[in-house]
PDB file of N, CA and C in Angstrom:
ATOM      1  N   MET A 169     131.896 108.156 101.841  1.00 62.00           N
ATOM      2  CA  MET A 169     131.169 109.367 102.128  1.00 62.00           C
ATOM      3  C   MET A 169     130.376 109.834 100.907  1.00 62.00           C
ATOM      4  N   ILE A 170     130.954 109.670  99.728  1.00 72.00           N
ATOM      5  CA  ILE A 170     130.273 110.091  98.505  1.00 72.00           C
ATOM      6  C   ILE A 170     129.031 109.233  98.284  1.00 72.00           C
ATOM      7  N   TYR A 171     129.157 107.930  98.535  1.00 71.00           N
ATOM      8  CA  TYR A 171     128.020 107.036  98.339  1.00 71.00           C
ATOM      9  C   TYR A 171     126.898 107.348  99.323  1.00 71.00           C
ATOM     10  N   ARG A 172     127.258 107.628 100.557  1.00 75.00           N
ATOM     11  CA  ARG A 172     126.247 107.935 101.563  1.00 75.00           C
ATOM     12  C   ARG A 172     125.505 109.228 101.211  1.00 75.00           C
ATOM     13  N   LYS A 173     126.232 110.217 100.741  1.00 84.00           N
ATOM     14  CA  LYS A 173     125.605 111.481 100.353  1.00 84.00           C
ATOM     15  C   LYS A 173     124.681 111.280  99.148  1.00 84.00           C
ATOM     16  N   ALA A 174     125.116 110.489  98.186  1.00 81.00           N
ATOM     17  CA  ALA A 174     124.285 110.221  97.012  1.00 81.00           C
ATOM     18  C   ALA A 174     123.029 109.432  97.400  1.00 81.00           C
ATOM     19  N   LEU A 175     123.195 108.458  98.287  1.00 80.00           N
ATOM     20  CA  LEU A 175     122.054 107.664  98.739  1.00 80.00           C
ATOM     21  C   LEU A 175     121.069 108.521  99.527  1.00 80.00           C
ATOM     22  N   THR A 176     121.574 109.364 100.403  1.00 85.00           N
ATOM     23  CA  THR A 176     120.706 110.239 101.182  1.00 85.00           C
ATOM     24  C   THR A 176     119.934 111.195 100.293  1.00 85.00           C
ATOM     25  N   SER A 177     120.606 111.749  99.316  1.00 89.00           N
ATOM     26  CA  SER A 177     119.948 112.668  98.388  1.00 89.00           C
ATOM     27  C   SER A 177     118.880 111.951  97.568  1.00 89.00           C
ATOM     28  N   GLU A 178     119.216 110.774  97.074  1.00 88.00           N
ATOM     29  CA  GLU A 178     118.262 110.003  96.275  1.00 88.00           C
ATOM     30  C   GLU A 178     117.050 109.585  97.098  1.00 88.00           C
ATOM     31  N   LEU A 179     117.285 109.145  98.322  1.00 88.00           N
ATOM     32  CA  LEU A 179     116.174 108.732  99.185  1.00 88.00           C
ATOM     33  C   LEU A 179     115.271 109.907  99.548  1.00 88.00           C
ATOM     34  N   SER A 180     115.865 111.046  99.858  1.00 92.00           N
ATOM     35  CA  SER A 180     115.031 112.188 100.244  1.00 92.00           C
ATOM     36  C   SER A 180     114.229 112.717  99.062  1.00 92.00           C
ATOM     37  N   ASN A 181     114.818 112.750  97.885  1.00 93.00           N
ATOM     38  CA  ASN A 181     114.074 113.200  96.711  1.00 93.00           C
ATOM     39  C   ASN A 181     112.931 112.245  96.377  1.00 93.00           C
ATOM     40  N   THR A 182     113.198 110.961  96.433  1.00 93.00           N
ATOM     41  CA  THR A 182     112.164 109.970  96.127  1.00 93.00           C
ATOM     42  C   THR A 182     111.077 109.969  97.192  1.00 93.00           C
ATOM     43  N   ALA A 183     111.461 110.104  98.460  1.00 94.00           N
ATOM     44  CA  ALA A 183     110.467 110.135  99.538  1.00 94.00           C
ATOM     45  C   ALA A 183     109.576 111.368  99.421  1.00 94.00           C
ATOM     46  N   GLY A 184     110.166 112.499  99.087  1.00 95.00           N
ATOM     47  CA  GLY A 184     109.375 113.711  98.910  1.00 95.00           C
ATOM     48  C   GLY A 184     108.380 113.586  97.772  1.00 95.00           C
ATOM     49  N   GLY A 185     108.824 113.024  96.668  1.00 95.00           N
ATOM     50  CA  GLY A 185     107.926 112.829  95.536  1.00 95.00           C
ATOM     51  C   GLY A 185     106.818 111.838  95.835  1.00 95.00           C
ATOM     52  N   ALA A 186     107.169 110.724  96.486  1.00 95.00           N
ATOM     53  CA  ALA A 186     106.162 109.708  96.819  1.00 95.00           C
ATOM     54  C   ALA A 186     105.153 110.256  97.816  1.00 95.00           C
ATOM     55  N   PHE A 187     105.630 111.010  98.804  1.00 96.00           N
ATOM     56  CA  PHE A 187     104.712 111.575  99.788  1.00 96.00           C
ATOM     57  C   PHE A 187     103.781 112.604  99.140  1.00 96.00           C
ATOM     58  N   THR A 188     104.309 113.420  98.245  1.00 96.00           N
ATOM     59  CA  THR A 188     103.475 114.418  97.580  1.00 96.00           C
ATOM     60  C   THR A 188     102.361 113.763  96.781  1.00 96.00           C
ATOM     61  N   VAL A 189     102.696 112.734  96.035  1.00 96.00           N
ATOM     62  CA  VAL A 189     101.687 112.041  95.227  1.00 96.00           C
ATOM     63  C   VAL A 189     100.656 111.362  96.121  1.00 96.00           C
ATOM     64  N   LEU A 190     101.113 110.627  97.132  1.00 95.00           N
ATOM     65  CA  LEU A 190     100.183 109.927  98.020  1.00 95.00           C
ATOM     66  C   LEU A 190      99.292 110.904  98.780  1.00 95.00           C
ATOM     67  N   PHE A 191      99.879 111.986  99.271  1.00 95.00           N
ATOM     68  CA  PHE A 191      99.105 112.961 100.042  1.00 95.00           C
ATOM     69  C   PHE A 191      98.056 113.643  99.176  1.00 95.00           C
ATOM     70  N   SER A 192      98.424 113.983  97.943  1.00 95.00           N
ATOM     71  CA  SER A 192      97.440 114.631  97.070  1.00 95.00           C
ATOM     72  C   SER A 192      96.301 113.674  96.713  1.00 95.00           C
ATOM     73  N   ILE A 193      96.602 112.408  96.525  1.00 95.00           N
ATOM     74  CA  ILE A 193      95.546 111.429  96.235  1.00 95.00           C
ATOM     75  C   ILE A 193      94.606 111.274  97.425  1.00 95.00           C
ATOM     76  N   VAL A 194      95.157 111.151  98.622  1.00 93.00           N
ATOM     77  CA  VAL A 194      94.337 110.957  99.816  1.00 93.00           C
ATOM     78  C   VAL A 194      93.505 112.204 100.112  1.00 93.00           C
ATOM     79  N   VAL A 195      94.087 113.391  99.949  1.00 93.00           N
ATOM     80  CA  VAL A 195      93.337 114.617 100.204  1.00 93.00           C
ATOM     81  C   VAL A 195      92.210 114.777  99.191  1.00 93.00           C
ATOM     82  N   THR A 196      92.478 114.445  97.931  1.00 94.00           N
ATOM     83  CA  THR A 196      91.431 114.555  96.906  1.00 94.00           C
ATOM     84  C   THR A 196      90.276 113.605  97.184  1.00 94.00           C
ATOM     85  N   ILE A 197      90.597 112.370  97.522  1.00 93.00           N
ATOM     86  CA  ILE A 197      89.544 111.397  97.840  1.00 93.00           C
ATOM     87  C   ILE A 197      88.771 111.832  99.087  1.00 93.00           C
ATOM     88  N   GLY A 198      89.489 112.316 100.093  1.00 90.00           N
ATOM     89  CA  GLY A 198      88.823 112.796 101.302  1.00 90.00           C
ATOM     90  C   GLY A 198      87.953 114.013 101.036  1.00 90.00           C
ATOM     91  N   LEU A 199      88.419 114.905 100.165  1.00 91.00           N
ATOM     92  CA  LEU A 199      87.630 116.088  99.839  1.00 91.00           C
ATOM     93  C   LEU A 199      86.335 115.711  99.133  1.00 91.00           C
ATOM     94  N   VAL A 200      86.413 114.781  98.209  1.00 93.00           N
ATOM     95  CA  VAL A 200      85.207 114.332  97.508  1.00 93.00           C
ATOM     96  C   VAL A 200      84.235 113.688  98.498  1.00 93.00           C
ATOM     97  N   ARG A 201      84.751 112.867  99.398  1.00 91.00           N
ATOM     98  CA  ARG A 201      83.895 112.203 100.384  1.00 91.00           C
ATOM     99  C   ARG A 201      83.246 113.224 101.322  1.00 91.00           C
ATOM    100  N   ILE A 202      84.018 114.213 101.755  1.00 91.00           N
ATOM    101  CA  ILE A 202      83.486 115.226 102.677  1.00 91.00           C
ATOM    102  C   ILE A 202      82.481 116.126 101.969  1.00 91.00           C
ATOM    103  N   LEU A 203      82.735 116.462 100.716  1.00 91.00           N
ATOM    104  CA  LEU A 203      81.762 117.253  99.967  1.00 91.00           C
ATOM    105  C   LEU A 203      80.458 116.485  99.778  1.00 91.00           C
ATOM    106  N   ASN A 204      80.557 115.195  99.574  1.00 92.00           N
ATOM    107  CA  ASN A 204      79.362 114.366  99.469  1.00 92.00           C
ATOM    108  C   ASN A 204      78.582 114.364 100.784  1.00 92.00           C
ATOM    109  N   GLN A 205      79.297 114.237 101.892  1.00 90.00           N
ATOM    110  CA  GLN A 205      78.634 114.256 103.195  1.00 90.00           C
ATOM    111  C   GLN A 205      78.073 115.636 103.524  1.00 90.00           C
ATOM    112  N   THR A 206      78.748 116.690 103.073  1.00 90.00           N
ATOM    113  CA  THR A 206      78.246 118.044 103.283  1.00 90.00           C
ATOM    114  C   THR A 206      76.966 118.276 102.486  1.00 90.00           C
ATOM    115  N   ALA A 207      76.920 117.750 101.279  1.00 90.00           N
ATOM    116  CA  ALA A 207      75.702 117.876 100.479  1.00 90.00           C
ATOM    117  C   ALA A 207      74.544 117.123 101.127  1.00 90.00           C
ATOM    118  N   GLY A 208      74.851 116.064 101.860  1.00 89.00           N
ATOM    119  CA  GLY A 208      73.829 115.301 102.566  1.00 89.00           C
ATOM    120  C   GLY A 208      73.415 115.935 103.875  1.00 89.00           C
ATOM    121  N   GLY A 209      74.096 116.980 104.309  1.00 87.00           N
ATOM    122  CA  GLY A 209      73.720 117.696 105.522  1.00 87.00           C
ATOM    123  C   GLY A 209      74.478 117.276 106.764  1.00 87.00           C
ATOM    124  N   ARG A 210      75.516 116.451 106.629  1.00 87.00           N
ATOM    125  CA  ARG A 210      76.242 115.999 107.813  1.00 87.00           C
ATOM    126  C   ARG A 210      77.173 117.081 108.360  1.00 87.00           C
ATOM    127  N   TYR A 211      77.800 117.872 107.478  1.00 84.00           N
ATOM    128  CA  TYR A 211      78.716 118.934 107.897  1.00 84.00           C
ATOM    129  C   TYR A 211      78.179 120.285 107.469  1.00 84.00           C
ATOM    130  N   ASP A 212      78.605 121.320 108.185  1.00 85.00           N
ATOM    131  CA  ASP A 212      78.274 122.687 107.818  1.00 85.00           C
ATOM    132  C   ASP A 212      79.169 123.105 106.649  1.00 85.00           C
ATOM    133  N   THR A 213      78.637 123.928 105.765  1.00 84.00           N
ATOM    134  CA  THR A 213      79.421 124.320 104.587  1.00 84.00           C
ATOM    135  C   THR A 213      80.624 125.185 104.943  1.00 84.00           C
ATOM    136  N   GLY A 214      80.600 125.849 106.073  1.00 85.00           N
ATOM    137  CA  GLY A 214      81.731 126.683 106.475  1.00 85.00           C
ATOM    138  C   GLY A 214      82.888 125.908 107.077  1.00 85.00           C
ATOM    139  N   SER A 215      82.667 124.662 107.403  1.00 85.00           N
ATOM    140  CA  SER A 215      83.725 123.887 108.068  1.00 85.00           C
ATOM    141  C   SER A 215      84.350 122.828 107.173  1.00 85.00           C
ATOM    142  N   ILE A 216      84.186 122.942 105.874  1.00 87.00           N
ATOM    143  CA  ILE A 216      84.723 121.927 104.958  1.00 87.00           C
ATOM    144  C   ILE A 216      86.246 121.888 105.013  1.00 87.00           C
ATOM    145  N   LEU A 217      86.873 123.058 104.980  1.00 87.00           N
ATOM    146  CA  LEU A 217      88.341 123.119 104.986  1.00 87.00           C
ATOM    147  C   LEU A 217      88.920 122.532 106.274  1.00 87.00           C
ATOM    148  N   GLU A 218      88.296 122.811 107.393  1.00 90.00           N
ATOM    149  CA  GLU A 218      88.783 122.281 108.671  1.00 90.00           C
ATOM    150  C   GLU A 218      88.655 120.759 108.738  1.00 90.00           C
ATOM    151  N   VAL A 219      87.550 120.245 108.227  1.00 88.00           N
ATOM    152  CA  VAL A 219      87.350 118.791 108.248  1.00 88.00           C
ATOM    153  C   VAL A 219      88.370 118.108 107.335  1.00 88.00           C
ATOM    154  N   VAL A 220      88.649 118.697 106.176  1.00 89.00           N
ATOM    155  CA  VAL A 220      89.657 118.135 105.267  1.00 89.00           C
ATOM    156  C   VAL A 220      91.033 118.162 105.929  1.00 89.00           C
ATOM    157  N   ALA A 221      91.363 119.253 106.610  1.00 89.00           N
ATOM    158  CA  ALA A 221      92.665 119.349 107.283  1.00 89.00           C
ATOM    159  C   ALA A 221      92.791 118.303 108.390  1.00 89.00           C
ATOM    160  N   TYR A 222      91.760 118.137 109.191  1.00 90.00           N
ATOM    161  CA  TYR A 222      91.814 117.139 110.269  1.00 90.00           C
ATOM    162  C   TYR A 222      91.875 115.716 109.722  1.00 90.00           C
ATOM    163  N   THR A 223      91.153 115.469 108.655  1.00 88.00           N
ATOM    164  CA  THR A 223      91.178 114.124 108.067  1.00 88.00           C
ATOM    165  C   THR A 223      92.545 113.817 107.485  1.00 88.00           C
ATOM    166  N   SER A 224      93.179 114.820 106.883  1.00 90.00           N
ATOM    167  CA  SER A 224      94.507 114.582 106.321  1.00 90.00           C
ATOM    168  C   SER A 224      95.540 114.376 107.427  1.00 90.00           C
ATOM    169  N   LEU A 225      95.359 115.039 108.570  1.00 91.00           N
ATOM    170  CA  LEU A 225      96.271 114.811 109.698  1.00 91.00           C
ATOM    171  C   LEU A 225      96.128 113.407 110.268  1.00 91.00           C
ATOM    172  N   ILE A 226      94.926 112.867 110.229  1.00 92.00           N
ATOM    173  CA  ILE A 226      94.704 111.508 110.725  1.00 92.00           C
ATOM    174  C   ILE A 226      95.449 110.499 109.850  1.00 92.00           C
ATOM    175  N   ASN A 227      95.491 110.761 108.535  1.00 91.00           N
ATOM    176  CA  ASN A 227      96.132 109.833 107.606  1.00 91.00           C
ATOM    177  C   ASN A 227      97.642 110.033 107.483  1.00 91.00           C
ATOM    178  N   LEU A 228      98.179 111.052 108.124  1.00 93.00           N
ATOM    179  CA  LEU A 228      99.589 111.406 107.956  1.00 93.00           C
ATOM    180  C   LEU A 228     100.583 110.311 108.365  1.00 93.00           C
ATOM    181  N   PRO A 229     100.461 109.652 109.519  1.00 94.00           N
ATOM    182  CA  PRO A 229     101.452 108.625 109.881  1.00 94.00           C
ATOM    183  C   PRO A 229     101.527 107.470 108.876  1.00 94.00           C
ATOM    184  N   ALA A 230     100.391 107.016 108.416  1.00 94.00           N
ATOM    185  CA  ALA A 230     100.399 105.922 107.439  1.00 94.00           C
ATOM    186  C   ALA A 230     101.013 106.381 106.117  1.00 94.00           C
ATOM    187  N   LEU A 231     100.742 107.610 105.720  1.00 94.00           N
ATOM    188  CA  LEU A 231     101.303 108.128 104.467  1.00 94.00           C
ATOM    189  C   LEU A 231     102.813 108.292 104.553  1.00 94.00           C
ATOM    190  N   ILE A 232     103.303 108.752 105.687  1.00 94.00           N
ATOM    191  CA  ILE A 232     104.754 108.908 105.850  1.00 94.00           C
ATOM    192  C   ILE A 232     105.438 107.548 105.814  1.00 94.00           C
ATOM    193  N   SER A 233     104.866 106.570 106.497  1.00 94.00           N
ATOM    194  CA  SER A 233     105.446 105.221 106.496  1.00 94.00           C
ATOM    195  C   SER A 233     105.466 104.629 105.093  1.00 94.00           C
ATOM    196  N   LEU A 234     104.364 104.768 104.389  1.00 95.00           N
ATOM    197  CA  LEU A 234     104.283 104.240 103.035  1.00 95.00           C
ATOM    198  C   LEU A 234     105.232 104.966 102.093  1.00 95.00           C
ATOM    199  N   ALA A 235     105.369 106.275 102.249  1.00 95.00           N
ATOM    200  CA  ALA A 235     106.288 107.041 101.399  1.00 95.00           C
ATOM    201  C   ALA A 235     107.738 106.636 101.649  1.00 95.00           C
ATOM    202  N   LEU A 236     108.102 106.397 102.910  1.00 92.00           N
ATOM    203  CA  LEU A 236     109.469 105.962 103.208  1.00 92.00           C
ATOM    204  C   LEU A 236     109.748 104.573 102.648  1.00 92.00           C
ATOM    205  N   PHE A 237     108.775 103.673 102.782  1.00 93.00           N
ATOM    206  CA  PHE A 237     108.943 102.339 102.211  1.00 93.00           C
ATOM    207  C   PHE A 237     109.105 102.416 100.699  1.00 93.00           C
ATOM    208  N   LEU A 238     108.256 103.189 100.043  1.00 94.00           N
ATOM    209  CA  LEU A 238     108.354 103.324  98.586  1.00 94.00           C
ATOM    210  C   LEU A 238     109.668 103.969  98.170  1.00 94.00           C
ATOM    211  N   ALA A 239     110.149 104.926  98.947  1.00 92.00           N
ATOM    212  CA  ALA A 239     111.413 105.588  98.613  1.00 92.00           C
ATOM    213  C   ALA A 239     112.581 104.602  98.667  1.00 92.00           C
ATOM    214  N   VAL A 240     112.634 103.808  99.724  1.00 89.00           N
ATOM    215  CA  VAL A 240     113.720 102.817  99.838  1.00 89.00           C
ATOM    216  C   VAL A 240     113.607 101.783  98.733  1.00 89.00           C
ATOM    217  N   PHE A 241     112.403 101.296  98.500  1.00 90.00           N
ATOM    218  CA  PHE A 241     112.200 100.280  97.470  1.00 90.00           C
ATOM    219  C   PHE A 241     112.552 100.808  96.083  1.00 90.00           C
ATOM    220  N   MET A 242     112.084 101.987  95.741  1.00 92.00           N
ATOM    221  CA  MET A 242     112.338 102.542  94.408  1.00 92.00           C
ATOM    222  C   MET A 242     113.815 102.892  94.214  1.00 92.00           C
ATOM    223  N   THR A 243     114.460 103.409  95.258  1.00 88.00           N
ATOM    224  CA  THR A 243     115.869 103.779  95.149  1.00 88.00           C
ATOM    225  C   THR A 243     116.750 102.545  94.984  1.00 88.00           C
ATOM    226  N   LEU A 244     116.542 101.545  95.824  1.00 83.00           N
ATOM    227  CA  LEU A 244     117.356 100.335  95.708  1.00 83.00           C
ATOM    228  C   LEU A 244     117.063  99.584  94.409  1.00 83.00           C
ATOM    229  N   ASN A 245     115.823  99.630  93.961  1.00 86.00           N
ATOM    230  CA  ASN A 245     115.480  99.007  92.691  1.00 86.00           C
ATOM    231  C   ASN A 245     116.207  99.701  91.535  1.00 86.00           C
ATOM    232  N   ARG A 246     116.264 101.019  91.571  1.00 86.00           N
ATOM    233  CA  ARG A 246     116.976 101.744  90.522  1.00 86.00           C
ATOM    234  C   ARG A 246     118.483 101.475  90.594  1.00 86.00           C
ATOM    235  N   TYR A 247     119.022 101.380  91.802  1.00 80.00           N
ATOM    236  CA  TYR A 247     120.450 101.077  91.939  1.00 80.00           C
ATOM    237  C   TYR A 247     120.778  99.702  91.369  1.00 80.00           C
ATOM    238  N   TRP A 248     119.905  98.710  91.602  1.00 79.00           N
ATOM    239  CA  TRP A 248     120.143  97.385  91.035  1.00 79.00           C
ATOM    240  C   TRP A 248     120.040  97.425  89.520  1.00 79.00           C
ATOM    241  N   ARG A 249     119.052  98.128  89.013  1.00 80.00           N
ATOM    242  CA  ARG A 249     118.833  98.183  87.569  1.00 80.00           C
ATOM    243  C   ARG A 249     119.986  98.876  86.858  1.00 80.00           C
ATOM    244  N   ASP A 250     120.532  99.919  87.463  1.00 77.00           N
ATOM    245  CA  ASP A 250     121.629 100.668  86.848  1.00 77.00           C
ATOM    246  C   ASP A 250     122.996 100.099  87.208  1.00 77.00           C
ATOM    247  N   SER A 251     123.033  98.978  87.885  1.00 74.00           N
ATOM    248  CA  SER A 251     124.265  98.287  88.298  1.00 74.00           C
ATOM    249  C   SER A 251     125.134  99.133  89.217  1.00 74.00           C
ATOM    250  N   GLU A 252     124.532 100.031  89.967  1.00 71.00           N
ATOM    251  CA  GLU A 252     125.292 100.818  90.931  1.00 71.00           C
ATOM    252  C   GLU A 252     125.566 100.034  92.207  1.00 71.00           C
ATOM    253  N   MET A 253     124.733  99.052  92.517  1.00 70.00           N
ATOM    254  CA  MET A 253     124.949  98.268  93.725  1.00 70.00           C
ATOM    255  C   MET A 253     126.215  97.416  93.602  1.00 70.00           C
ATOM    256  N   PHE A 254     126.532  96.989  92.397  1.00 68.00           N
ATOM    257  CA  PHE A 254     127.761  96.216  92.214  1.00 68.00           C
ATOM    258  C   PHE A 254     128.988  97.068  92.491  1.00 68.00           C
ATOM    259  N   VAL A 255     128.914  98.346  92.168  1.00 70.00           N
ATOM    260  CA  VAL A 255     130.009  99.264  92.488  1.00 70.00           C
ATOM    261  C   VAL A 255     130.124  99.411  93.998  1.00 70.00           C
ATOM    262  N   TRP A 256     128.991  99.527  94.678  1.00 69.00           N
ATOM    263  CA  TRP A 256     129.013  99.627  96.131  1.00 69.00           C
ATOM    264  C   TRP A 256     129.633  98.389  96.766  1.00 69.00           C
ATOM    265  N   PHE A 257     129.221  97.213  96.278  1.00 67.00           N
ATOM    266  CA  PHE A 257     129.729  95.977  96.857  1.00 67.00           C
ATOM    267  C   PHE A 257     131.206  95.784  96.562  1.00 67.00           C
ATOM    268  N   SER A 258     131.642  96.138  95.367  1.00 70.00           N
ATOM    269  CA  SER A 258     133.055  95.960  95.037  1.00 70.00           C
ATOM    270  C   SER A 258     133.925  96.983  95.754  1.00 70.00           C
ATOM    271  N   ALA A 259     133.422  98.172  95.990  1.00 68.00           N
ATOM    272  CA  ALA A 259     134.199  99.193  96.686  1.00 68.00           C
ATOM    273  C   ALA A 259     134.381  98.836  98.156  1.00 68.00           C
ATOM    274  N   GLY A 260     133.390  98.189  98.741  1.00 65.00           N
ATOM    275  CA  GLY A 260     133.472  97.840 100.156  1.00 65.00           C
ATOM    276  C   GLY A 260     133.991  96.442 100.387  1.00 65.00           C
ATOM    277  N   GLY A 261     134.087  95.638  99.340  1.00 60.00           N
ATOM    278  CA  GLY A 261     134.539  94.273  99.499  1.00 60.00           C
ATOM    279  C   GLY A 261     133.510  93.367 100.151  1.00 60.00           C
ATOM    280  N   LEU A 262     132.245  93.698 100.033  1.00 58.00           N
ATOM    281  CA  LEU A 262     131.185  92.924 100.665  1.00 58.00           C
ATOM    282  C   LEU A 262     130.342  92.231  99.611  1.00 58.00           C
ATOM    283  N   SER A 263     129.848  91.068  99.959  1.00 62.00           N
ATOM    284  CA  SER A 263     128.870  90.404  99.110  1.00 62.00           C
ATOM    285  C   SER A 263     127.481  90.938  99.478  1.00 62.00           C
ATOM    286  N   PRO A 264     126.491  90.740  98.632  1.00 62.00           N
ATOM    287  CA  PRO A 264     125.147  91.225  98.975  1.00 62.00           C
ATOM    288  C   PRO A 264     124.601  90.646 100.269  1.00 62.00           C
ATOM    289  N   VAL A 265     124.920  89.385 100.567  1.00 65.00           N
ATOM    290  CA  VAL A 265     124.416  88.767 101.796  1.00 65.00           C
ATOM    291  C   VAL A 265     125.084  89.383 103.019  1.00 65.00           C
ATOM    292  N   SER A 266     126.391  89.570 102.981  1.00 64.00           N
ATOM    293  CA  SER A 266     127.069  90.156 104.137  1.00 64.00           C
ATOM    294  C   SER A 266     126.708  91.629 104.295  1.00 64.00           C
ATOM    295  N   TYR A 267     126.440  92.319 103.185  1.00 60.00           N
ATOM    296  CA  TYR A 267     126.006  93.717 103.251  1.00 60.00           C
ATOM    297  C   TYR A 267     124.658  93.818 103.950  1.00 60.00           C
ATOM    298  N   THR A 268     123.728  92.937 103.605  1.00 65.00           N
ATOM    299  CA  THR A 268     122.406  92.934 104.227  1.00 65.00           C
ATOM    300  C   THR A 268     122.519  92.597 105.704  1.00 65.00           C
ATOM    301  N   HIS A 269     123.354  91.627 106.040  1.00 64.00           N
ATOM    302  CA  HIS A 269     123.546  91.251 107.439  1.00 64.00           C
ATOM    303  C   HIS A 269     124.148  92.414 108.227  1.00 64.00           C
ATOM    304  N   LEU A 270     125.111  93.116 107.621  1.00 60.00           N
ATOM    305  CA  LEU A 270     125.761  94.242 108.284  1.00 60.00           C
ATOM    306  C   LEU A 270     124.752  95.361 108.539  1.00 60.00           C
ATOM    307  N   ARG A 271     123.926  95.684 107.551  1.00 61.00           N
ATOM    308  CA  ARG A 271     122.930  96.755 107.717  1.00 61.00           C
ATOM    309  C   ARG A 271     121.869  96.365 108.741  1.00 61.00           C
ATOM    310  N   ALA A 272     121.464  95.118 108.749  1.00 64.00           N
ATOM    311  CA  ALA A 272     120.469  94.668 109.735  1.00 64.00           C
ATOM    312  C   ALA A 272     121.054  94.746 111.130  1.00 64.00           C
ATOM    313  N   HIS A 273     122.327  94.378 111.275  1.00 61.00           N
ATOM    314  CA  HIS A 273     122.969  94.435 112.591  1.00 61.00           C
ATOM    315  C   HIS A 273     123.100  95.884 113.067  1.00 61.00           C
ATOM    316  N   GLU A 274     123.462  96.808 112.160  1.00 60.00           N
ATOM    317  CA  GLU A 274     123.567  98.213 112.526  1.00 60.00           C
ATOM    318  C   GLU A 274     122.215  98.775 112.944  1.00 60.00           C
ATOM    319  N   THR A 275     121.177  98.382 112.232  1.00 61.00           N
ATOM    320  CA  THR A 275     119.830  98.876 112.546  1.00 61.00           C
ATOM    321  C   THR A 275     119.372  98.375 113.912  1.00 61.00           C
ATOM    322  N   LEU A 276     119.617  97.094 114.182  1.00 58.00           N
ATOM    323  CA  LEU A 276     119.192  96.548 115.464  1.00 58.00           C
ATOM    324  C   LEU A 276     120.019  97.102 116.622  1.00 58.00           C
ATOM    325  N   SER A 277     121.279  97.428 116.379  1.00 61.00           N
ATOM    326  CA  SER A 277     122.092  97.963 117.463  1.00 61.00           C
ATOM    327  C   SER A 277     121.706  99.412 117.786  1.00 61.00           C
ATOM    328  N   ASP A 278     121.106 100.117 116.827  1.00 57.00           N
ATOM    329  CA  ASP A 278     120.651 101.481 117.077  1.00 57.00           C
ATOM    330  C   ASP A 278     119.404 101.520 117.936  1.00 57.00           C
ATOM    331  N   LEU A 279     118.642 100.426 117.928  1.00 53.00           N
ATOM    332  CA  LEU A 279     117.422 100.405 118.734  1.00 53.00           C
ATOM    333  C   LEU A 279     117.811 100.237 120.153  1.00 53.00           C
TER     334      LEU A 279
END
């Protein structure tokens, strides 16, 4: 239970940070592009904020997926680097291969 709580906390913190960085980058790039198009006469100057909001909503699913992938990758990478995964494997009596097989089986059974 302690490991699951620590993993959940680490994943949520990393996912939040990754999403914040990715979202700010995408919004900034979109804002620059929309301001360029507004200067060219494509958009009205009063609707810049609405266009930025709609464009960011369009990019939201891809950003969430990428943030979750980065969170899992960064968290597990840090656990391997800090040798915390060996503690997990020794506490459960599982090898890395059987642990991966067990998690894959649990994931597929949830679908």
